PDB file of N, CA and C in Angstrom:
ATOM      1  N   MET O 627      19.858 -13.051   8.929  1.00 63.00           N
ATOM      2  CA  MET O 627      19.052 -14.165   9.433  1.00 63.00           C
ATOM      3  C   MET O 627      18.805 -15.446   8.947  1.00 63.00           C
ATOM      4  N   MET O 628      18.248 -15.232   7.632  1.00 65.00           N
ATOM      5  CA  MET O 628      17.402 -16.116   6.915  1.00 65.00           C
ATOM      6  C   MET O 628      18.425 -17.134   6.370  1.00 65.00           C
ATOM      7  N   ASN O 629      19.421 -16.659   5.821  1.00 69.00           N
ATOM      8  CA  ASN O 629      20.903 -17.118   4.849  1.00 69.00           C
ATOM      9  C   ASN O 629      21.602 -17.865   6.345  1.00 69.00           C
ATOM     10  N   LYS O 630      21.287 -17.213   7.386  1.00 72.00           N
ATOM     11  CA  LYS O 630      22.265 -17.673   8.548  1.00 72.00           C
ATOM     12  C   LYS O 630      21.868 -19.138   8.844  1.00 72.00           C
ATOM     13  N   GLY O 631      20.683 -19.340   8.377  1.00 73.00           N
ATOM     14  CA  GLY O 631      19.490 -20.391   8.815  1.00 73.00           C
ATOM     15  C   GLY O 631      19.311 -20.066  10.904  1.00 73.00           C
ATOM     16  N   LEU O 632      19.475 -18.386  11.052  1.00 76.00           N
ATOM     17  CA  LEU O 632      18.961 -18.504  12.514  1.00 76.00           C
ATOM     18  C   LEU O 632      17.306 -18.413  12.405  1.00 76.00           C
ATOM     19  N   VAL O 633      16.725 -18.281  11.193  1.00 75.00           N
ATOM     20  CA  VAL O 633      15.181 -18.422  11.714  1.00 75.00           C
ATOM     21  C   VAL O 633      15.369 -19.522  10.215  1.00 75.00           C
ATOM     22  N   ASP O 634      13.835 -19.915  10.848  1.00 76.00           N
ATOM     23  CA  ASP O 634      13.004 -20.556   9.429  1.00 76.00           C
ATOM     24  C   ASP O 634      11.869 -20.018   8.629  1.00 76.00           C
ATOM     25  N   ILE O 635      11.313 -18.638   9.230  1.00 76.00           N
ATOM     26  CA  ILE O 635      10.314 -18.469   8.484  1.00 76.00           C
ATOM     27  C   ILE O 635      10.385 -17.132   9.052  1.00 76.00           C
ATOM     28  N   ALA O 636       9.871 -16.465   7.869  1.00 78.00           N
ATOM     29  CA  ALA O 636       9.992 -14.917   8.260  1.00 78.00           C
ATOM     30  C   ALA O 636       9.316 -13.953   7.166  1.00 78.00           C
ATOM     31  N   LEU O 637       8.156 -12.899   7.605  1.00 76.00           N
ATOM     32  CA  LEU O 637       7.769 -11.819   6.645  1.00 76.00           C
ATOM     33  C   LEU O 637       8.280 -10.837   6.354  1.00 76.00           C
ATOM     34  N   PHE O 638       8.686 -10.619   4.984  1.00 78.00           N
ATOM     35  CA  PHE O 638       9.466  -9.283   4.725  1.00 78.00           C
ATOM     36  C   PHE O 638       8.444  -8.550   4.509  1.00 78.00           C
ATOM     37  N   LEU O 639       8.485  -6.886   4.253  1.00 76.00           N
ATOM     38  CA  LEU O 639       8.171  -6.005   3.499  1.00 76.00           C
ATOM     39  C   LEU O 639       8.792  -5.663   2.136  1.00 76.00           C
ATOM     40  N   GLU O 640       8.521  -5.540   1.205  1.00 77.00           N
ATOM     41  CA  GLU O 640       9.286  -4.981  -0.261  1.00 77.00           C
ATOM     42  C   GLU O 640       9.604  -3.447  -0.239  1.00 77.00           C
ATOM     43  N   PRO O 641      11.598  -3.026  -0.586  1.00 85.00           N
ATOM     44  CA  PRO O 641      11.850  -3.834  -1.551  1.00 85.00           C
ATOM     45  C   PRO O 641      12.791  -4.905  -0.817  1.00 85.00           C
ATOM     46  N   VAL O 642      13.122  -6.537  -1.013  1.00 82.00           N
ATOM     47  CA  VAL O 642      14.097  -7.316  -0.402  1.00 82.00           C
ATOM     48  C   VAL O 642      14.161  -8.117  -1.365  1.00 82.00           C
ATOM     49  N   ASP O 643      15.565  -8.484  -0.969  1.00 84.00           N
ATOM     50  CA  ASP O 643      16.854  -9.121  -1.701  1.00 84.00           C
ATOM     51  C   ASP O 643      16.218 -11.053  -1.895  1.00 84.00           C
ATOM     52  N   THR O 644      15.672 -11.324  -2.304  1.00 82.00           N
ATOM     53  CA  THR O 644      15.064 -12.756  -2.273  1.00 82.00           C
ATOM     54  C   THR O 644      15.704 -13.616  -3.154  1.00 82.00           C
ATOM     55  N   GLU O 645      17.091 -13.127  -3.619  1.00 85.00           N
ATOM     56  CA  GLU O 645      18.178 -14.093  -4.441  1.00 85.00           C
ATOM     57  C   GLU O 645      18.674 -15.304  -2.832  1.00 85.00           C
ATOM     58  N   GLY O 646      17.740 -16.859  -3.114  1.00 83.00           N
ATOM     59  CA  GLY O 646      18.755 -17.906  -2.697  1.00 83.00           C
ATOM     60  C   GLY O 646      17.163 -17.953  -1.344  1.00 83.00           C
ATOM     61  N   LEU O 647      16.657 -17.347  -1.649  1.00 82.00           N
ATOM     62  CA  LEU O 647      15.283 -17.795  -0.854  1.00 82.00           C
ATOM     63  C   LEU O 647      14.125 -18.291  -1.703  1.00 82.00           C
ATOM     64  N   ASP O 648      13.719 -18.992  -1.395  1.00 83.00           N
ATOM     65  CA  ASP O 648      12.091 -19.865  -1.478  1.00 83.00           C
ATOM     66  C   ASP O 648      11.409 -19.004  -0.926  1.00 83.00           C
ATOM     67  N   TYR O 649      10.302 -18.490  -1.486  1.00 82.00           N
ATOM     68  CA  TYR O 649       9.315 -17.001  -1.490  1.00 82.00           C
ATOM     69  C   TYR O 649       7.920 -17.764  -1.699  1.00 82.00           C
ATOM     70  N   ILE O 650       7.526 -16.837  -1.012  1.00 80.00           N
ATOM     71  CA  ILE O 650       5.459 -16.938  -1.598  1.00 80.00           C
ATOM     72  C   ILE O 650       5.199 -15.116  -1.322  1.00 80.00           C
ATOM     73  N   ARG O 651       4.766 -14.652  -2.329  1.00 80.00           N
ATOM     74  CA  ARG O 651       4.464 -13.022  -2.065  1.00 80.00           C
ATOM     75  C   ARG O 651       2.998 -13.035  -1.927  1.00 80.00           C
ATOM     76  N   ILE O 652       2.841 -12.340  -0.724  1.00 74.00           N
ATOM     77  CA  ILE O 652       0.893 -12.104   0.073  1.00 74.00           C
ATOM     78  C   ILE O 652       1.158 -10.897  -0.105  1.00 74.00           C
ATOM     79  N   THR O 653      -0.203 -10.765  -0.982  1.00 71.00           N
ATOM     80  CA  THR O 653      -0.817  -9.530  -1.599  1.00 71.00           C
ATOM     81  C   THR O 653      -1.145  -8.572  -0.039  1.00 71.00           C
ATOM     82  N   ASP O 654      -1.438  -7.547  -0.741  1.00 67.00           N
ATOM     83  CA  ASP O 654      -2.236  -6.539   0.681  1.00 67.00           C
ATOM     84  C   ASP O 654      -3.662  -7.294   0.914  1.00 67.00           C
ATOM     85  N   CYS O 655      -4.277  -7.892   0.147  1.00 66.00           N
ATOM     86  CA  CYS O 655      -5.414  -8.479   0.388  1.00 66.00           C
ATOM     87  C   CYS O 655      -5.524  -9.834   0.442  1.00 66.00           C
ATOM     88  N   ASP O 656      -4.553 -10.062   1.427  1.00 65.00           N
ATOM     89  CA  ASP O 656      -4.876 -11.589   1.789  1.00 65.00           C
ATOM     90  C   ASP O 656      -4.954 -11.407   3.280  1.00 65.00           C
ATOM     91  N   HIS O 657      -5.490 -12.305   3.902  1.00 72.00           N
ATOM     92  CA  HIS O 657      -5.448 -12.168   5.620  1.00 72.00           C
ATOM     93  C   HIS O 657      -4.905 -13.036   5.785  1.00 72.00           C
ATOM     94  N   TRP O 658      -3.811 -12.478   7.056  1.00 72.00           N
ATOM     95  CA  TRP O 658      -2.872 -13.159   7.664  1.00 72.00           C
ATOM     96  C   TRP O 658      -2.858 -13.669   9.040  1.00 72.00           C
ATOM     97  N   CYS O 659      -2.278 -14.643   9.468  1.00 77.00           N
ATOM     98  CA  CYS O 659      -2.542 -14.807  11.366  1.00 77.00           C
ATOM     99  C   CYS O 659      -0.953 -14.599  11.413  1.00 77.00           C
ATOM    100  N   VAL O 660      -0.878 -14.124  12.314  1.00 78.00           N
ATOM    101  CA  VAL O 660       0.649 -13.865  13.213  1.00 78.00           C
ATOM    102  C   VAL O 660       0.233 -15.125  14.988  1.00 78.00           C
ATOM    103  N   GLY O 661       1.041 -15.616  14.749  1.00 82.00           N
ATOM    104  CA  GLY O 661       1.790 -16.443  16.183  1.00 82.00           C
ATOM    105  C   GLY O 661       2.367 -15.865  17.126  1.00 82.00           C
ATOM    106  N   MET O 662       1.921 -16.024  18.203  1.00 85.00           N
ATOM    107  CA  MET O 662       3.103 -14.762  18.787  1.00 85.00           C
ATOM    108  C   MET O 662       3.591 -15.557  20.560  1.00 85.00           C
ATOM    109  N   ARG O 663       3.890 -15.180  21.587  1.00 88.00           N
ATOM    110  CA  ARG O 663       3.739 -15.258  23.078  1.00 88.00           C
ATOM    111  C   ARG O 663       3.044 -14.910  23.273  1.00 88.00           C
ATOM    112  N   PRO O 664       2.144 -15.373  24.497  1.00 89.00           N
ATOM    113  CA  PRO O 664       0.647 -15.064  25.189  1.00 89.00           C
ATOM    114  C   PRO O 664       1.665 -13.538  26.050  1.00 89.00           C
ATOM    115  N   ASP O 665       2.613 -12.823  26.169  1.00 91.00           N
ATOM    116  CA  ASP O 665       2.929 -12.234  26.801  1.00 91.00           C
ATOM    117  C   ASP O 665       3.322 -11.150  25.651  1.00 91.00           C
ATOM    118  N   ASP O 666       3.962 -10.791  24.144  1.00 87.00           N
ATOM    119  CA  ASP O 666       3.641  -9.724  23.167  1.00 87.00           C
ATOM    120  C   ASP O 666       2.881  -9.261  23.676  1.00 87.00           C
ATOM    121  N   PRO O 667       3.331  -7.353  23.352  1.00 86.00           N
ATOM    122  CA  PRO O 667       2.832  -6.630  23.208  1.00 86.00           C
ATOM    123  C   PRO O 667       1.526  -6.457  22.324  1.00 86.00           C
ATOM    124  N   LEU O 668       1.797  -6.911  21.734  1.00 83.00           N
ATOM    125  CA  LEU O 668       0.606  -6.760  20.412  1.00 83.00           C
ATOM    126  C   LEU O 668      -0.327  -8.128  21.099  1.00 83.00           C
ATOM    127  N   ALA O 669      -0.157  -8.990  21.849  1.00 87.00           N
ATOM    128  CA  ALA O 669      -1.219 -10.040  21.728  1.00 87.00           C
ATOM    129  C   ALA O 669      -2.286  -9.668  22.538  1.00 87.00           C
ATOM    130  N   VAL O 670      -2.785  -8.651  22.705  1.00 89.00           N
ATOM    131  CA  VAL O 670      -3.974  -8.276  23.195  1.00 89.00           C
ATOM    132  C   VAL O 670      -4.538  -7.579  22.362  1.00 89.00           C
ATOM    133  N   ARG O 671      -4.116  -7.710  21.034  1.00 86.00           N
ATOM    134  CA  ARG O 671      -5.051  -6.441  19.950  1.00 86.00           C
ATOM    135  C   ARG O 671      -5.676  -8.112  19.132  1.00 86.00           C
ATOM    136  N   LYS O 672      -6.655  -7.373  18.835  1.00 84.00           N
ATOM    137  CA  LYS O 672      -7.933  -8.184  17.880  1.00 84.00           C
ATOM    138  C   LYS O 672      -6.926  -8.248  16.875  1.00 84.00           C
ATOM    139  N   MET O 673      -7.015  -7.038  16.469  1.00 80.00           N
ATOM    140  CA  MET O 673      -6.596  -7.004  14.972  1.00 80.00           C
ATOM    141  C   MET O 673      -4.673  -6.084  14.936  1.00 80.00           C
ATOM    142  N   ILE O 674      -4.138  -6.674  13.273  1.00 77.00           N
ATOM    143  CA  ILE O 674      -3.049  -5.542  13.350  1.00 77.00           C
ATOM    144  C   ILE O 674      -2.873  -5.523  12.176  1.00 77.00           C
ATOM    145  N   GLU O 675      -2.652  -3.795  11.830  1.00 73.00           N
ATOM    146  CA  GLU O 675      -2.647  -3.669  10.729  1.00 73.00           C
ATOM    147  C   GLU O 675      -1.082  -2.848  10.126  1.00 73.00           C
ATOM    148  N   GLU O 676      -1.435  -3.266   9.001  1.00 66.00           N
ATOM    149  CA  GLU O 676       0.359  -2.714   8.403  1.00 66.00           C
ATOM    150  C   GLU O 676       0.512  -1.684   9.186  1.00 66.00           C
ATOM    151  N   ILE O 677      -0.129  -0.765   9.450  1.00 57.00           N
ATOM    152  CA  ILE O 677       0.849   0.778  10.246  1.00 57.00           C
ATOM    153  C   ILE O 677       1.334   0.568  11.571  1.00 57.00           C
ATOM    154  N   ASN O 678       0.645  -0.665  12.211  1.00 52.00           N
ATOM    155  CA  ASN O 678       1.031  -0.969  13.849  1.00 52.00           C
ATOM    156  C   ASN O 678       2.241  -2.128  13.905  1.00 52.00           C
ATOM    157  N   ALA O 679       1.776  -2.091  12.560  1.00 53.00           N
ATOM    158  CA  ALA O 679       2.573  -3.923  12.807  1.00 53.00           C
ATOM    159  C   ALA O 679       4.452  -3.958  13.678  1.00 53.00           C
ATOM    160  N   PHE O 680       4.727  -3.370  13.129  1.00 58.00           N
ATOM    161  CA  PHE O 680       6.563  -3.172  14.340  1.00 58.00           C
ATOM    162  C   PHE O 680       5.794  -2.331  15.399  1.00 58.00           C
ATOM    163  N   GLN O 681       5.369  -2.030  16.018  1.00 57.00           N
ATOM    164  CA  GLN O 681       5.217  -0.694  17.188  1.00 57.00           C
ATOM    165  C   GLN O 681       4.370  -1.579  18.354  1.00 57.00           C
ATOM    166  N   ALA O 682       4.819  -1.269  19.170  1.00 51.00           N
ATOM    167  CA  ALA O 682       4.212  -1.826  20.425  1.00 51.00           C
ATOM    168  C   ALA O 682       2.978  -1.854  20.943  1.00 51.00           C
TER     169      ALA O 682
END
């Protein structure tokens, strides 16, 4: 999707092919901020951990 211009920004979990992409590596000790729609199932949570980041 990134290479086709369908999205402007994304978060990837390694391993990922970054050829042709500008990127910043974020370590696991950084604090992240996630923007989402108010009706997203994850929006009711105060914190999203890696283990549940892709589960509703």
